[in-house]
Structure formats: structure tokens, C-alpha cells
PDB file of C-alpha atoms in Angstrom:
ATOM      1  CA  MET A   1      23.132 -25.631 -12.105  1.00 57.00           C
ATOM      2  CA  GLN A   2      23.386 -23.840 -15.420  1.00 74.00           C
ATOM      3  CA  GLN A   3      22.629 -20.225 -16.124  1.00 76.00           C
ATOM      4  CA  PRO A   4      19.277 -19.916 -17.929  1.00 83.00           C
ATOM      5  CA  PRO A   5      18.900 -18.139 -21.267  1.00 83.00           C
ATOM      6  CA  ALA A   6      19.201 -14.364 -21.159  1.00 81.00           C
ATOM      7  CA  ILE A   7      15.975 -12.447 -20.845  1.00 81.00           C
ATOM      8  CA  THR A   8      15.033  -9.758 -23.322  1.00 79.00           C
ATOM      9  CA  PRO A   9      16.445  -6.509 -21.896  1.00 79.00           C
ATOM     10  CA  GLU A  10      13.897  -3.877 -20.909  1.00 78.00           C
ATOM     11  CA  THR A  11      14.184  -0.839 -23.159  1.00 79.00           C
ATOM     12  CA  ALA A  12      10.899   0.974 -22.527  1.00 80.00           C
ATOM     13  CA  ASP A  13      10.889   4.386 -20.868  1.00 84.00           C
ATOM     14  CA  TRP A  14       8.307   3.837 -18.148  1.00 88.00           C
ATOM     15  CA  THR A  15       8.232   7.466 -16.972  1.00 91.00           C
ATOM     16  CA  PHE A  16       4.790   7.840 -18.574  1.00 91.00           C
ATOM     17  CA  VAL A  17       3.303   5.963 -15.599  1.00 94.00           C
ATOM     18  CA  ILE A  18       3.940   9.001 -13.408  1.00 95.00           C
ATOM     19  CA  THR A  19       1.012  10.824 -14.982  1.00 93.00           C
ATOM     20  CA  GLU A  20      -0.832   8.183 -16.995  1.00 93.00           C
ATOM     21  CA  GLY A  21      -0.642   5.079 -14.824  1.00 94.00           C
ATOM     22  CA  CYS A  22      -0.219   1.672 -16.442  1.00 95.00           C
ATOM     23  CA  ALA A  23      -2.967  -0.090 -18.372  1.00 95.00           C
ATOM     24  CA  GLU A  24      -0.944  -3.317 -18.419  1.00 94.00           C
ATOM     25  CA  CYS A  25      -0.862  -3.803 -14.644  1.00 95.00           C
ATOM     26  CA  GLY A  26      -3.649  -1.455 -13.542  1.00 95.00           C
ATOM     27  CA  PHE A  27      -1.363   0.916 -11.626  1.00 96.00           C
ATOM     28  CA  SER A  28      -2.767   4.348 -10.803  1.00 94.00           C
ATOM     29  CA  PRO A  29      -0.555   7.177  -9.574  1.00 90.00           C
ATOM     30  CA  GLN A  30      -1.090   7.542  -5.867  1.00 85.00           C
ATOM     31  CA  GLU A  31      -1.025  10.204  -3.231  1.00 93.00           C
ATOM     32  CA  VAL A  32       2.724  10.141  -2.647  1.00 95.00           C
ATOM     33  CA  THR A  33       2.371  10.037   1.125  1.00 97.00           C
ATOM     34  CA  ALA A  34       0.850   6.543   0.669  1.00 96.00           C
ATOM     35  CA  THR A  35       4.020   5.139  -0.951  1.00 97.00           C
ATOM     36  CA  GLY A  36       5.220   3.428   2.217  1.00 98.00           C
ATOM     37  CA  ASP A  37       1.843   1.832   2.935  1.00 98.00           C
ATOM     38  CA  ARG A  38       1.412   0.600  -0.639  1.00 97.00           C
ATOM     39  CA  LEU A  39       4.940  -0.815  -0.658  1.00 98.00           C
ATOM     40  CA  ARG A  40       4.345  -2.641   2.629  1.00 98.00           C
ATOM     41  CA  ALA A  41       1.096  -4.046   1.221  1.00 98.00           C
ATOM     42  CA  THR A  42       3.088  -5.951  -1.414  1.00 98.00           C
ATOM     43  CA  ILE A  43       5.180  -7.898   1.114  1.00 98.00           C
ATOM     44  CA  PRO A  44       2.570 -10.596   1.922  1.00 98.00           C
ATOM     45  CA  THR A  45       2.021 -11.212  -1.791  1.00 98.00           C
ATOM     46  CA  TRP A  46       5.747 -11.640  -2.375  1.00 98.00           C
ATOM     47  CA  ARG A  47       5.977 -14.046   0.565  1.00 98.00           C
ATOM     48  CA  ALA A  48       3.078 -16.112  -0.819  1.00 98.00           C
ATOM     49  CA  VAL A  49       4.495 -16.180  -4.349  1.00 98.00           C
ATOM     50  CA  LEU A  50       7.937 -17.169  -3.116  1.00 98.00           C
ATOM     51  CA  ALA A  51       6.445 -19.990  -1.024  1.00 98.00           C
ATOM     52  CA  ARG A  52       4.956 -21.624  -4.132  1.00 98.00           C
ATOM     53  CA  ASP A  53       6.520 -24.788  -5.520  1.00 97.00           C
ATOM     54  CA  ASP A  54       7.097 -23.037  -8.854  1.00 96.00           C
ATOM     55  CA  ALA A  55       8.860 -19.958  -7.441  1.00 97.00           C
ATOM     56  CA  THR A  56      12.074 -20.857  -9.284  1.00 96.00           C
ATOM     57  CA  VAL A  57      10.413 -21.800 -12.583  1.00 95.00           C
ATOM     58  CA  ARG A  58      10.433 -19.434 -15.522  1.00 94.00           C
ATOM     59  CA  PRO A  59       7.074 -19.249 -17.346  1.00 93.00           C
ATOM     60  CA  VAL A  60       9.052 -19.218 -20.609  1.00 91.00           C
ATOM     61  CA  PRO A  61      12.830 -19.464 -20.961  1.00 91.00           C
ATOM     62  CA  THR A  62      13.352 -15.727 -21.505  1.00 90.00           C
ATOM     63  CA  VAL A  63      11.032 -14.378 -18.766  1.00 93.00           C
ATOM     64  CA  TRP A  64      12.151 -14.155 -15.149  1.00 95.00           C
ATOM     65  CA  SER A  65      10.885 -16.638 -12.585  1.00 96.00           C
ATOM     66  CA  PRO A  66       9.132 -15.308  -9.472  1.00 98.00           C
ATOM     67  CA  VAL A  67      12.369 -15.533  -7.472  1.00 98.00           C
ATOM     68  CA  GLU A  68      14.217 -13.532 -10.130  1.00 97.00           C
ATOM     69  CA  TYR A  69      11.520 -10.848 -10.074  1.00 97.00           C
ATOM     70  CA  ALA A  70      11.672 -10.836  -6.273  1.00 98.00           C
ATOM     71  CA  CYS A  71      15.458 -10.383  -6.332  1.00 98.00           C
ATOM     72  CA  HIS A  72      14.958  -7.463  -8.702  1.00 97.00           C
ATOM     73  CA  VAL A  73      12.320  -5.926  -6.415  1.00 98.00           C
ATOM     74  CA  ARG A  74      14.574  -6.421  -3.367  1.00 98.00           C
ATOM     75  CA  ASP A  75      17.415  -4.651  -5.166  1.00 98.00           C
ATOM     76  CA  THR A  76      15.101  -1.980  -6.587  1.00 98.00           C
ATOM     77  CA  CYS A  77      14.068  -1.105  -3.043  1.00 98.00           C
ATOM     78  CA  ARG A  78      17.705  -0.797  -1.987  1.00 98.00           C
ATOM     79  CA  ILE A  79      18.793   1.197  -5.060  1.00 97.00           C
ATOM     80  CA  PHE A  80      15.815   3.553  -4.959  1.00 98.00           C
ATOM     81  CA  ARG A  81      16.177   4.094  -1.213  1.00 98.00           C
ATOM     82  CA  GLY A  82      19.755   5.186  -1.877  1.00 98.00           C
ATOM     83  CA  ARG A  83      18.573   7.492  -4.646  1.00 97.00           C
ATOM     84  CA  LEU A  84      15.910   8.945  -2.356  1.00 98.00           C
ATOM     85  CA  GLU A  85      18.602   9.634   0.240  1.00 98.00           C
ATOM     86  CA  LEU A  86      20.635  11.429  -2.453  1.00 97.00           C
ATOM     87  CA  MET A  87      17.653  13.552  -3.454  1.00 98.00           C
ATOM     88  CA  LEU A  88      17.006  14.528   0.147  1.00 98.00           C
ATOM     89  CA  GLY A  89      20.661  15.210   0.946  1.00 97.00           C
ATOM     90  CA  GLU A  90      22.046  16.786  -2.235  1.00 97.00           C
ATOM     91  CA  ASP A  91      20.923  19.428  -4.681  1.00 96.00           C
ATOM     92  CA  ASP A  92      19.748  17.831  -7.930  1.00 96.00           C
ATOM     93  CA  PRO A  93      21.906  14.677  -7.842  1.00 97.00           C
ATOM     94  CA  VAL A  94      22.489  12.494 -10.890  1.00 96.00           C
ATOM     95  CA  PHE A  95      21.903   8.809 -10.190  1.00 96.00           C
ATOM     96  CA  ALA A  96      24.513   6.292 -11.225  1.00 92.00           C
ATOM     97  CA  ASN A  97      23.281   4.024 -14.003  1.00 92.00           C
ATOM     98  CA  TRP A  98      21.946   0.645 -12.861  1.00 92.00           C
ATOM     99  CA  ASP A  99      21.819  -2.175 -15.382  1.00 92.00           C
ATOM    100  CA  GLN A 100      19.166  -4.417 -13.863  1.00 92.00           C
ATOM    101  CA  ASP A 101      19.716  -7.185 -16.413  1.00 91.00           C
ATOM    102  CA  ALA A 102      23.466  -7.326 -15.773  1.00 92.00           C
ATOM    103  CA  THR A 103      22.809  -7.337 -12.025  1.00 94.00           C
ATOM    104  CA  ALA A 104      20.449 -10.317 -12.406  1.00 93.00           C
ATOM    105  CA  VAL A 105      23.215 -12.324 -14.072  1.00 92.00           C
ATOM    106  CA  GLU A 106      26.081 -11.080 -11.874  1.00 93.00           C
ATOM    107  CA  GLU A 107      24.142 -11.713  -8.651  1.00 95.00           C
ATOM    108  CA  GLY A 108      22.785 -15.066  -9.826  1.00 94.00           C
ATOM    109  CA  TYR A 109      19.111 -14.232  -9.300  1.00 96.00           C
ATOM    110  CA  PHE A 110      18.097 -17.499 -10.985  1.00 94.00           C
ATOM    111  CA  HIS A 111      19.935 -19.542  -8.342  1.00 95.00           C
ATOM    112  CA  GLN A 112      18.789 -17.736  -5.199  1.00 97.00           C
ATOM    113  CA  ASP A 113      16.716 -19.420  -2.500  1.00 98.00           C
ATOM    114  CA  PRO A 114      13.102 -18.156  -2.541  1.00 98.00           C
ATOM    115  CA  ALA A 115      12.718 -18.298   1.259  1.00 98.00           C
ATOM    116  CA  VAL A 116      15.886 -16.272   1.790  1.00 98.00           C
ATOM    117  CA  VAL A 117      14.857 -13.779  -0.888  1.00 98.00           C
ATOM    118  CA  ALA A 118      11.412 -13.413   0.710  1.00 98.00           C
ATOM    119  CA  ASP A 119      13.027 -12.352   3.983  1.00 98.00           C
ATOM    120  CA  GLN A 120      15.529 -10.047   2.262  1.00 98.00           C
ATOM    121  CA  LEU A 121      12.797  -8.431   0.170  1.00 98.00           C
ATOM    122  CA  ALA A 122      10.671  -7.816   3.280  1.00 98.00           C
ATOM    123  CA  VAL A 123      13.595  -6.114   5.047  1.00 98.00           C
ATOM    124  CA  GLU A 124      14.456  -3.916   2.047  1.00 98.00           C
ATOM    125  CA  ALA A 125      10.804  -3.042   1.366  1.00 98.00           C
ATOM    126  CA  GLU A 126      10.201  -2.079   4.994  1.00 98.00           C
ATOM    127  CA  ALA A 127      13.340   0.085   5.093  1.00 98.00           C
ATOM    128  CA  THR A 128      12.350   1.778   1.837  1.00 98.00           C
ATOM    129  CA  ALA A 129       8.764   2.281   3.028  1.00 98.00           C
ATOM    130  CA  ALA A 130      10.102   3.919   6.187  1.00 98.00           C
ATOM    131  CA  ALA A 131      12.349   6.183   4.097  1.00 98.00           C
ATOM    132  CA  PHE A 132       9.365   7.373   2.043  1.00 98.00           C
ATOM    133  CA  ASP A 133       7.292   7.766   5.232  1.00 98.00           C
ATOM    134  CA  ALA A 134       9.982  10.099   6.594  1.00 98.00           C
ATOM    135  CA  VAL A 135       9.846  12.532   3.641  1.00 98.00           C
ATOM    136  CA  ARG A 136       8.676  15.902   4.956  1.00 98.00           C
ATOM    137  CA  ALA A 137       6.066  17.983   3.148  1.00 97.00           C
ATOM    138  CA  ASP A 138       8.734  20.506   2.079  1.00 98.00           C
ATOM    139  CA  GLN A 139      10.901  17.786   0.483  1.00 98.00           C
ATOM    140  CA  TRP A 140       8.528  16.276  -2.111  1.00 98.00           C
ATOM    141  CA  GLU A 141       9.614  18.754  -4.822  1.00 98.00           C
ATOM    142  CA  ARG A 142      13.369  18.213  -4.413  1.00 98.00           C
ATOM    143  CA  PRO A 143      14.888  17.197  -7.784  1.00 98.00           C
ATOM    144  CA  GLY A 144      17.120  14.390  -8.979  1.00 97.00           C
ATOM    145  CA  ARG A 145      17.863  12.867 -12.366  1.00 96.00           C
ATOM    146  CA  ARG A 146      18.782   9.609 -13.992  1.00 92.00           C
ATOM    147  CA  SER A 147      21.959   9.310 -16.010  1.00 88.00           C
ATOM    148  CA  ASN A 148      19.834   9.463 -19.192  1.00 87.00           C
ATOM    149  CA  GLY A 149      18.580  12.924 -18.220  1.00 87.00           C
ATOM    150  CA  SER A 150      15.096  12.003 -16.961  1.00 89.00           C
ATOM    151  CA  VAL A 151      14.261  14.508 -14.228  1.00 95.00           C
ATOM    152  CA  PHE A 152      12.275  13.564 -11.146  1.00 97.00           C
ATOM    153  CA  THR A 153      11.044  15.246  -8.026  1.00 98.00           C
ATOM    154  CA  VAL A 154      10.832  13.144  -4.884  1.00 98.00           C
ATOM    155  CA  ALA A 155       7.071  12.995  -5.552  1.00 98.00           C
ATOM    156  CA  THR A 156       7.349  11.755  -9.150  1.00 97.00           C
ATOM    157  CA  PHE A 157      10.187   9.439  -8.119  1.00 97.00           C
ATOM    158  CA  ALA A 158       7.886   7.865  -5.505  1.00 98.00           C
ATOM    159  CA  VAL A 159       5.213   7.212  -8.143  1.00 97.00           C
ATOM    160  CA  TYR A 160       7.742   5.821 -10.623  1.00 96.00           C
ATOM    161  CA  PHE A 161       9.268   3.548  -7.965  1.00 97.00           C
ATOM    162  CA  LEU A 162       5.947   2.225  -6.706  1.00 97.00           C
ATOM    163  CA  HIS A 163       4.811   1.388 -10.222  1.00 97.00           C
ATOM    164  CA  ASP A 164       7.910  -0.760 -10.709  1.00 96.00           C
ATOM    165  CA  ILE A 165       7.130  -2.736  -7.552  1.00 97.00           C
ATOM    166  CA  GLU A 166       3.405  -3.127  -8.192  1.00 97.00           C
ATOM    167  CA  HIS A 167       3.974  -3.994 -11.859  1.00 97.00           C
ATOM    168  CA  HIS A 168       6.226  -6.871 -10.849  1.00 97.00           C
ATOM    169  CA  VAL A 169       3.605  -8.102  -8.376  1.00 98.00           C
ATOM    170  CA  HIS A 170       1.299  -8.211 -11.394  1.00 97.00           C
ATOM    171  CA  ASP A 171       3.983 -10.089 -13.371  1.00 96.00           C
ATOM    172  CA  VAL A 172       4.152 -12.906 -10.814  1.00 97.00           C
ATOM    173  CA  THR A 173       0.444 -13.164  -9.939  1.00 96.00           C
ATOM    174  CA  ARG A 174      -1.252 -13.147 -13.337  1.00 89.00           C
TER     175      ARG A 174
END
């Protein structure tokens, strides 16, 4: 099976969603203590989308298929859970850069089995939800930063993360 055409790399700085929400997908910043519950609420939708006959079909050649989005969400949960652990365990850590588009190609997202990805995504989402559930009240203001200098607190990081997940649910259900 051939590799599909490359998608257009994402270049937008989505940090505005932390305070403004997202008109495109309807995301509203949440009470950060609800992050785990809102993340868990996406799992049944991902399972349903990945059970569709068209889960491996791209809507257009340069836009990810549902399984590719699901692989990204699975990996986003894992990467962000690791970043959350850094923020809780270190003083003002800098996150290693993550090129999501390169990862999609290197990990062969296009070729992955939707049923397997559904199970993997559920495991990663549940583990990440539990990690956010475990954040204590005195930890929400701990800082961390991306390699590009964007500064987060655990609270703003939770909002930013959840938008990414919910936005991709919107991408595969519209």
C-alpha cells in the first residue's frame, strides 16, 4: 500500500483557544478540573468513528482520514501526559519539540488498523484523563513551556490540550 500525499502542515498558533475558545469547532475553555471527564467523553465517539467503513478514507487527498486523526489523538494523549508529568515534577520544564506531521509519516498512521487504534486511543485517553484528575489544587499554576517559548501553566495546558482533542472529534464528525 502506497503512502498517501502529504497533508498541509499545521502552522497556526492555537494558544488563543485558551482564553477565546474556538469558533471553528465550538470549543469553550472549561473548568480545568473537568479535563479528565471531557477527555473520557470523547472515547465513545472515537470508537464509533473508527468502526465506520470509511475510517481509512481521506475526505480529500491532503486531509487526514479518521484513523490518521485518531492516531494523532492517541499520540497527543501520550505526549501531553508526559509533558504534564514534567510540569508536575520539574520547575518550569521546556518540552521537546514534537513534529506531528513527521510522526504521522514515520509511524505510518495512514496504514494503521482502525480497531487497534480505537483500543490504543482509549487506553491513552484514560491514562491521560487519570493524570489530569490527579492534579492537586496547588499544582494548577505550575509552569512549563514549549520549545518555541509559549508559556503554559498546568491549567492553561489542560485547556490547550483538551481543545486539540475536541477539535479533532469535530474534524471527523462534521
